[in-house]
């Protein structure tokens, strides 16, 4: 175990640090990781961000992105960095299975592990924890760690601010989810003061789509959407052929589930996509409906109440059927 005083003392001199985050990183995963990275390198630490897998192109402009190592593409180098690290920061996840094969390496490493996370039910693999499920993003907690635990707000420079703004913006669905508190807005104001150009970040993340992505979205809405009015639920299911036909890349499916949720009566939206021999599910909900409970109970996953994900090794048709058979259990909540 490591207390805050001991962690501060360690960080007072240059350390070999690995920062990692969950597989298929999203805006918060990369924003929080690169925010922390840009903070640490100002102080002479030897820090490396290792992403377990690749991530969408719309995050590749983030400051420090050029220094990120992708584990699946540089396995040996990643293993060496993890084995030699003194500190490993685990951001935006709290179970080693979320970083795939890297979980074994991180688990075996002698480095102190620092978890900065906002998901439910953390596993016990860390030495120091900055964890709060009420935070809207891991990036919010990185800000809090720097400003209120390390007392180093002067190190929130433009690069740090840009990355943390991106994490908060994406995980709060552009400041719309219920956990976007007044504290979050104050942090965002501080980040803008520190140099984050808010309108530009929105442009880079949300107005950066290819023509293919838009046509794929059109296909999803026109041909793959099923609305179940008796359960206030909508499903968008996409098979392998669709992915091939539209040349869908990492990131192109991101956010499509929100279109299903944008219908007035829909309380629960599911996006299901065939990836390799698995089906990946993304669930979104409104209000009190616990999307994460369905993912945890039935699809080996988890997440937050209003945004959760999971996976199944069954066929896409079977997953759709299974999902439909689950709905009666939640009918009362869905019809409220
Ligand atoms: P997404 O639908 O964007 O993939 O994920 C939404 C949320 O659910 C994210 O906060 C993500 O961390 C979480 N999540 C997605 N997939 C999984 C999973 O397989 N397991 C767990 N525990 N959480 C997941
Ligand atoms: Mn997050």
XYZ file of C-alpha atoms and ligand atoms in Angstrom:
361
model
C 0.000 0.000 0.000
C 1.067 3.559 -0.624
C -0.331 6.597 1.138
C -0.552 10.022 -0.448
C 2.526 11.335 1.385
C 4.645 8.407 0.150
C 3.308 8.815 -3.389
C 4.141 12.542 -3.303
C 7.642 11.745 -2.135
C 8.114 9.268 -4.982
C 6.863 11.806 -7.503
C 9.297 14.397 -6.170
C 12.119 12.722 -8.122
C 12.085 11.318 -11.683
C 10.462 7.894 -11.915
C 9.945 5.292 -14.622
C 6.192 5.468 -15.128
C 3.728 3.551 -17.270
C 0.229 4.925 -17.767
C -2.363 2.547 -19.109
C -6.087 2.465 -19.726
C -8.844 0.112 -20.884
C -8.796 -1.696 -24.228
C -10.386 0.030 -27.222
C -9.718 3.348 -25.471
C -12.306 6.101 -25.795
C -11.991 9.870 -25.359
C -11.818 9.677 -21.578
C -9.337 6.799 -21.592
C -6.922 8.654 -23.892
C -7.741 12.131 -22.562
C -7.092 11.179 -18.937
C -3.965 9.150 -19.834
C -2.402 11.840 -22.014
C -3.455 14.557 -19.552
C -1.521 12.762 -16.819
C 1.351 12.058 -19.248
C 1.696 15.753 -20.174
C 1.644 16.596 -16.468
C 4.341 14.066 -15.532
C 6.800 14.811 -18.336
C 6.978 18.460 -17.244
C 8.579 17.180 -14.035
C 11.239 15.068 -15.708
C 9.577 11.690 -15.199
C 10.162 9.031 -17.807
C 6.507 8.344 -18.602
C 4.954 6.230 -21.348
C 1.301 5.736 -22.204
C 0.610 2.145 -23.274
C -2.808 1.573 -24.864
C -3.838 -2.124 -24.798
C -5.279 -1.825 -28.340
C -5.679 0.745 -31.079
C -8.195 3.559 -30.771
C -10.187 5.884 -33.040
C -8.449 8.320 -35.396
C -10.508 11.194 -34.012
C -8.288 11.050 -30.904
C -4.967 11.046 -32.757
C -4.548 14.849 -32.541
C -4.336 14.769 -28.722
C -1.081 16.330 -27.443
C 1.416 13.528 -26.756
C -0.398 11.017 -28.989
C 2.776 10.480 -31.037
C 4.493 8.986 -27.984
C 1.733 6.440 -27.199
C 2.696 2.769 -27.546
C 0.015 0.324 -28.637
C 0.524 -2.960 -26.819
C -0.771 -5.244 -29.584
C 1.684 -3.662 -32.041
C 4.703 -3.437 -29.684
C 4.243 -6.304 -27.249
C 7.887 -6.812 -26.286
C 8.654 -3.155 -25.747
C 5.471 -2.777 -23.698
C 6.365 -5.795 -21.542
C 9.827 -4.339 -20.932
C 8.437 -0.936 -19.933
C 5.902 -2.543 -17.582
C 8.517 -4.807 -15.986
C 10.927 -1.893 -15.430
C 8.404 0.677 -14.213
C 8.414 1.998 -10.635
C 4.860 3.307 -10.942
C 1.956 2.171 -13.091
C -1.043 4.470 -13.349
C -4.259 2.615 -14.229
C -6.751 5.093 -15.637
C -10.445 4.717 -16.444
C -10.619 1.014 -15.515
C -10.562 -0.986 -12.292
C -10.297 -4.659 -13.296
C -7.196 -6.145 -14.911
C -9.333 -8.067 -17.424
C -10.135 -4.667 -19.020
C -6.562 -4.447 -20.341
C -6.577 -7.933 -21.920
C -3.188 -9.763 -21.916
C -1.504 -6.727 -20.402
C -3.401 -7.473 -17.181
C -1.066 -10.365 -16.381
C 2.024 -8.196 -16.926
C 0.670 -5.342 -14.820
C -0.448 -7.779 -12.107
C 3.038 -9.359 -11.965
C 4.946 -6.068 -12.058
C 6.585 -4.939 -8.828
C 5.687 -1.330 -9.585
C 3.307 0.565 -7.319
C -0.089 0.658 -9.008
C -2.185 3.789 -8.823
C -5.831 3.506 -9.835
C -7.651 6.638 -10.984
C -11.146 5.558 -11.952
C -14.886 6.156 -11.805
C -16.362 2.688 -12.472
C -18.253 0.539 -9.965
C -16.740 -2.298 -7.949
C -12.959 -1.913 -8.224
C -10.761 -5.001 -8.063
C -8.085 -5.076 -5.425
C -4.846 -4.850 -7.447
C -3.790 -1.280 -6.671
C -1.530 0.341 -4.057
C -3.081 3.798 -4.167
C -6.609 4.653 -5.269
C -8.262 7.868 -6.396
C -11.692 6.487 -7.145
C -15.097 8.123 -7.219
C -18.128 6.783 -9.053
C -19.743 10.215 -8.978
C -17.028 11.653 -11.196
C -18.244 12.124 -14.761
C -14.876 11.086 -16.199
C -11.503 9.697 -15.167
C -10.154 12.983 -16.558
C -12.078 14.832 -13.824
C -10.275 12.695 -11.233
C -6.878 13.307 -12.851
C -7.591 17.044 -12.544
C -8.570 16.540 -8.912
C -5.457 14.431 -8.271
C -3.150 17.127 -9.671
C -4.913 20.121 -8.134
C -6.326 18.882 -4.832
C -4.028 15.995 -3.923
C -0.638 17.007 -5.327
C -1.399 20.761 -5.040
C 0.249 21.446 -8.392
C -2.331 23.450 -10.390
C 0.510 25.403 -12.029
C 1.336 22.260 -14.038
C -2.087 22.247 -15.747
C -0.635 23.666 -18.953
C -2.356 23.923 -22.342
C -1.558 20.299 -23.288
C -2.778 18.876 -19.972
C -5.900 21.066 -20.131
C -6.664 20.038 -23.726
C -6.452 16.325 -22.912
C -8.504 16.568 -19.710
C -11.160 18.710 -21.420
C -11.473 16.016 -24.122
C -11.937 13.291 -21.502
C -14.613 15.205 -19.617
C -16.393 16.321 -22.792
C -16.609 12.827 -24.294
C -17.525 10.899 -21.122
C -20.200 13.399 -20.108
C -21.685 13.230 -23.647
C -20.812 16.918 -24.126
C -21.819 17.957 -20.595
C -25.269 16.382 -20.855
C -25.242 13.374 -18.503
C -26.671 13.713 -14.985
C -23.170 13.570 -13.419
C -22.166 16.844 -15.118
C -22.236 18.728 -11.819
C -21.478 22.380 -11.140
C -18.035 21.173 -9.973
C -17.475 19.710 -13.446
C -18.396 23.036 -15.040
C -15.963 24.843 -12.709
C -13.196 22.409 -13.671
C -14.010 22.926 -17.344
C -13.795 26.708 -16.831
C -10.349 26.236 -15.247
C -9.275 24.068 -18.175
C -10.361 26.734 -20.661
C -8.448 29.336 -18.627
C -5.414 27.031 -18.762
C -5.512 26.986 -22.566
C -8.015 24.323 -23.697
C -9.733 25.723 -26.805
C -13.177 24.272 -26.228
C -14.775 24.944 -29.643
C -11.728 23.548 -31.451
C -11.766 20.350 -29.378
C -15.447 19.838 -30.266
C -14.602 20.321 -33.956
C -11.736 17.823 -33.801
C -13.722 15.126 -32.014
C -17.224 15.510 -33.414
C -16.860 17.174 -36.835
C -14.126 14.980 -38.156
C -16.073 12.117 -39.753
C -15.375 10.531 -43.117
C -18.061 10.263 -45.793
C -18.040 6.504 -45.178
C -18.897 6.949 -41.507
C -21.901 9.128 -42.390
C -23.165 6.664 -44.989
C -22.702 3.849 -42.466
C -24.717 5.831 -39.927
C -27.445 6.277 -42.570
C -27.452 2.520 -43.152
C -27.700 1.813 -39.408
C -30.681 4.145 -38.995
C -32.476 3.109 -42.179
C -31.896 -0.638 -42.127
C -30.611 -1.868 -38.755
C -32.843 -0.067 -36.262
C -35.596 -1.937 -34.456
C -37.891 -0.090 -32.069
C -39.749 -2.031 -29.354
C -42.417 0.437 -28.148
C -43.780 -1.988 -25.532
C -40.418 -1.734 -23.744
C -39.405 1.835 -24.707
C -36.295 0.228 -26.137
C -34.450 0.489 -29.439
C -31.829 -1.834 -30.909
C -29.343 -1.218 -33.699
C -27.658 -4.464 -34.746
C -24.884 -4.508 -37.337
C -23.431 -7.665 -38.870
C -19.979 -8.453 -40.306
C -21.101 -7.914 -43.895
C -22.260 -4.368 -43.112
C -18.876 -3.590 -41.567
C -17.103 -4.856 -44.677
C -19.447 -3.154 -47.121
C -18.975 0.263 -45.501
C -15.289 -0.284 -44.718
C -15.978 0.527 -41.084
C -12.911 1.424 -39.030
C -12.208 1.663 -35.279
C -14.254 4.560 -34.011
C -16.824 4.626 -36.816
C -19.394 2.875 -34.635
C -18.796 5.186 -31.658
C -21.839 7.226 -30.665
C -24.304 5.554 -33.042
C -26.185 4.133 -30.057
C -27.016 7.703 -28.994
C -29.179 8.187 -32.096
C -31.376 5.313 -30.931
C -31.602 6.910 -27.487
C -32.535 10.292 -28.966
C -36.113 9.149 -29.655
C -38.533 10.733 -27.171
C -39.904 7.537 -25.650
C -36.811 5.399 -25.771
C -35.328 4.747 -22.333
C -32.890 2.037 -23.302
C -30.846 1.811 -26.489
C -28.595 -1.043 -27.540
C -25.974 -1.095 -30.265
C -24.724 -4.564 -31.172
C -21.931 -5.237 -33.603
C -20.295 -8.432 -34.805
C -16.547 -8.120 -34.267
C -14.506 -11.197 -35.179
C -16.174 -14.160 -33.477
C -17.768 -12.013 -30.791
C -20.639 -9.578 -30.474
C -19.852 -6.290 -28.731
C -22.745 -4.523 -27.031
C -23.061 -0.859 -26.122
C -26.015 0.113 -23.971
C -27.216 3.620 -23.173
C -30.124 4.608 -20.954
C -31.969 7.632 -19.655
C -32.489 8.571 -16.008
C -32.471 5.833 -13.403
C -32.423 2.857 -15.760
C -29.368 0.667 -14.928
C -27.829 -0.236 -18.284
C -24.736 -1.535 -16.448
C -26.819 -4.127 -14.576
C -27.891 -5.794 -17.827
C -24.299 -5.765 -19.127
C -22.937 -7.239 -15.928
C -25.638 -9.846 -15.438
C -25.933 -11.107 -18.988
C -23.006 -9.923 -21.135
C -19.788 -10.239 -19.050
C -19.495 -6.475 -18.943
C -20.271 -3.419 -16.897
C -19.885 0.329 -16.935
C -22.019 3.183 -15.663
C -25.762 3.411 -15.072
C -26.405 5.332 -18.302
C -23.523 3.994 -20.422
C -22.348 0.417 -20.287
C -20.914 -2.287 -22.481
C -20.445 -6.005 -22.722
C -19.603 -8.875 -25.002
C -20.999 -12.247 -26.066
C -19.591 -15.225 -27.933
C -23.055 -16.140 -29.268
C -24.156 -15.211 -32.788
C -25.625 -11.769 -33.456
C -29.109 -13.278 -33.920
C -28.822 -15.121 -30.607
C -27.675 -11.973 -28.811
C -30.631 -10.002 -30.202
C -32.999 -12.749 -29.050
C -31.376 -12.980 -25.625
C -31.573 -9.210 -25.194
C -35.289 -9.276 -26.053
C -35.967 -12.026 -23.539
C -34.317 -9.925 -20.807
C -36.577 -6.915 -21.371
C -39.735 -8.227 -19.619
C -37.715 -8.363 -16.368
C -37.192 -4.597 -16.690
C -40.598 -3.687 -18.147
C -41.768 -1.775 -15.086
C -38.670 0.421 -15.007
C -38.764 0.932 -18.758
C -42.420 1.993 -18.765
C -42.144 4.386 -15.813
P -18.995 1.644 -24.744
O -20.419 1.298 -24.980
O -18.695 3.048 -25.180
O -18.040 0.630 -25.272
O -18.787 1.620 -23.175
C -19.572 2.382 -22.310
C -19.075 2.256 -20.901
O -19.129 0.905 -20.476
C -17.626 2.688 -20.698
O -17.584 3.404 -19.493
C -16.842 1.424 -20.580
O -15.777 1.603 -19.689
C -17.862 0.418 -20.063
N -17.667 -0.878 -20.730
C -17.738 -1.142 -22.056
N -17.496 -2.436 -22.314
C -17.252 -3.033 -21.119
C -16.922 -4.360 -20.715
O -16.797 -5.292 -21.511
N -16.741 -4.552 -19.364
C -16.858 -3.546 -18.452
N -16.670 -3.837 -17.152
N -17.175 -2.301 -18.796
C -17.373 -2.018 -20.099
Mn -14.386 7.095 -18.317
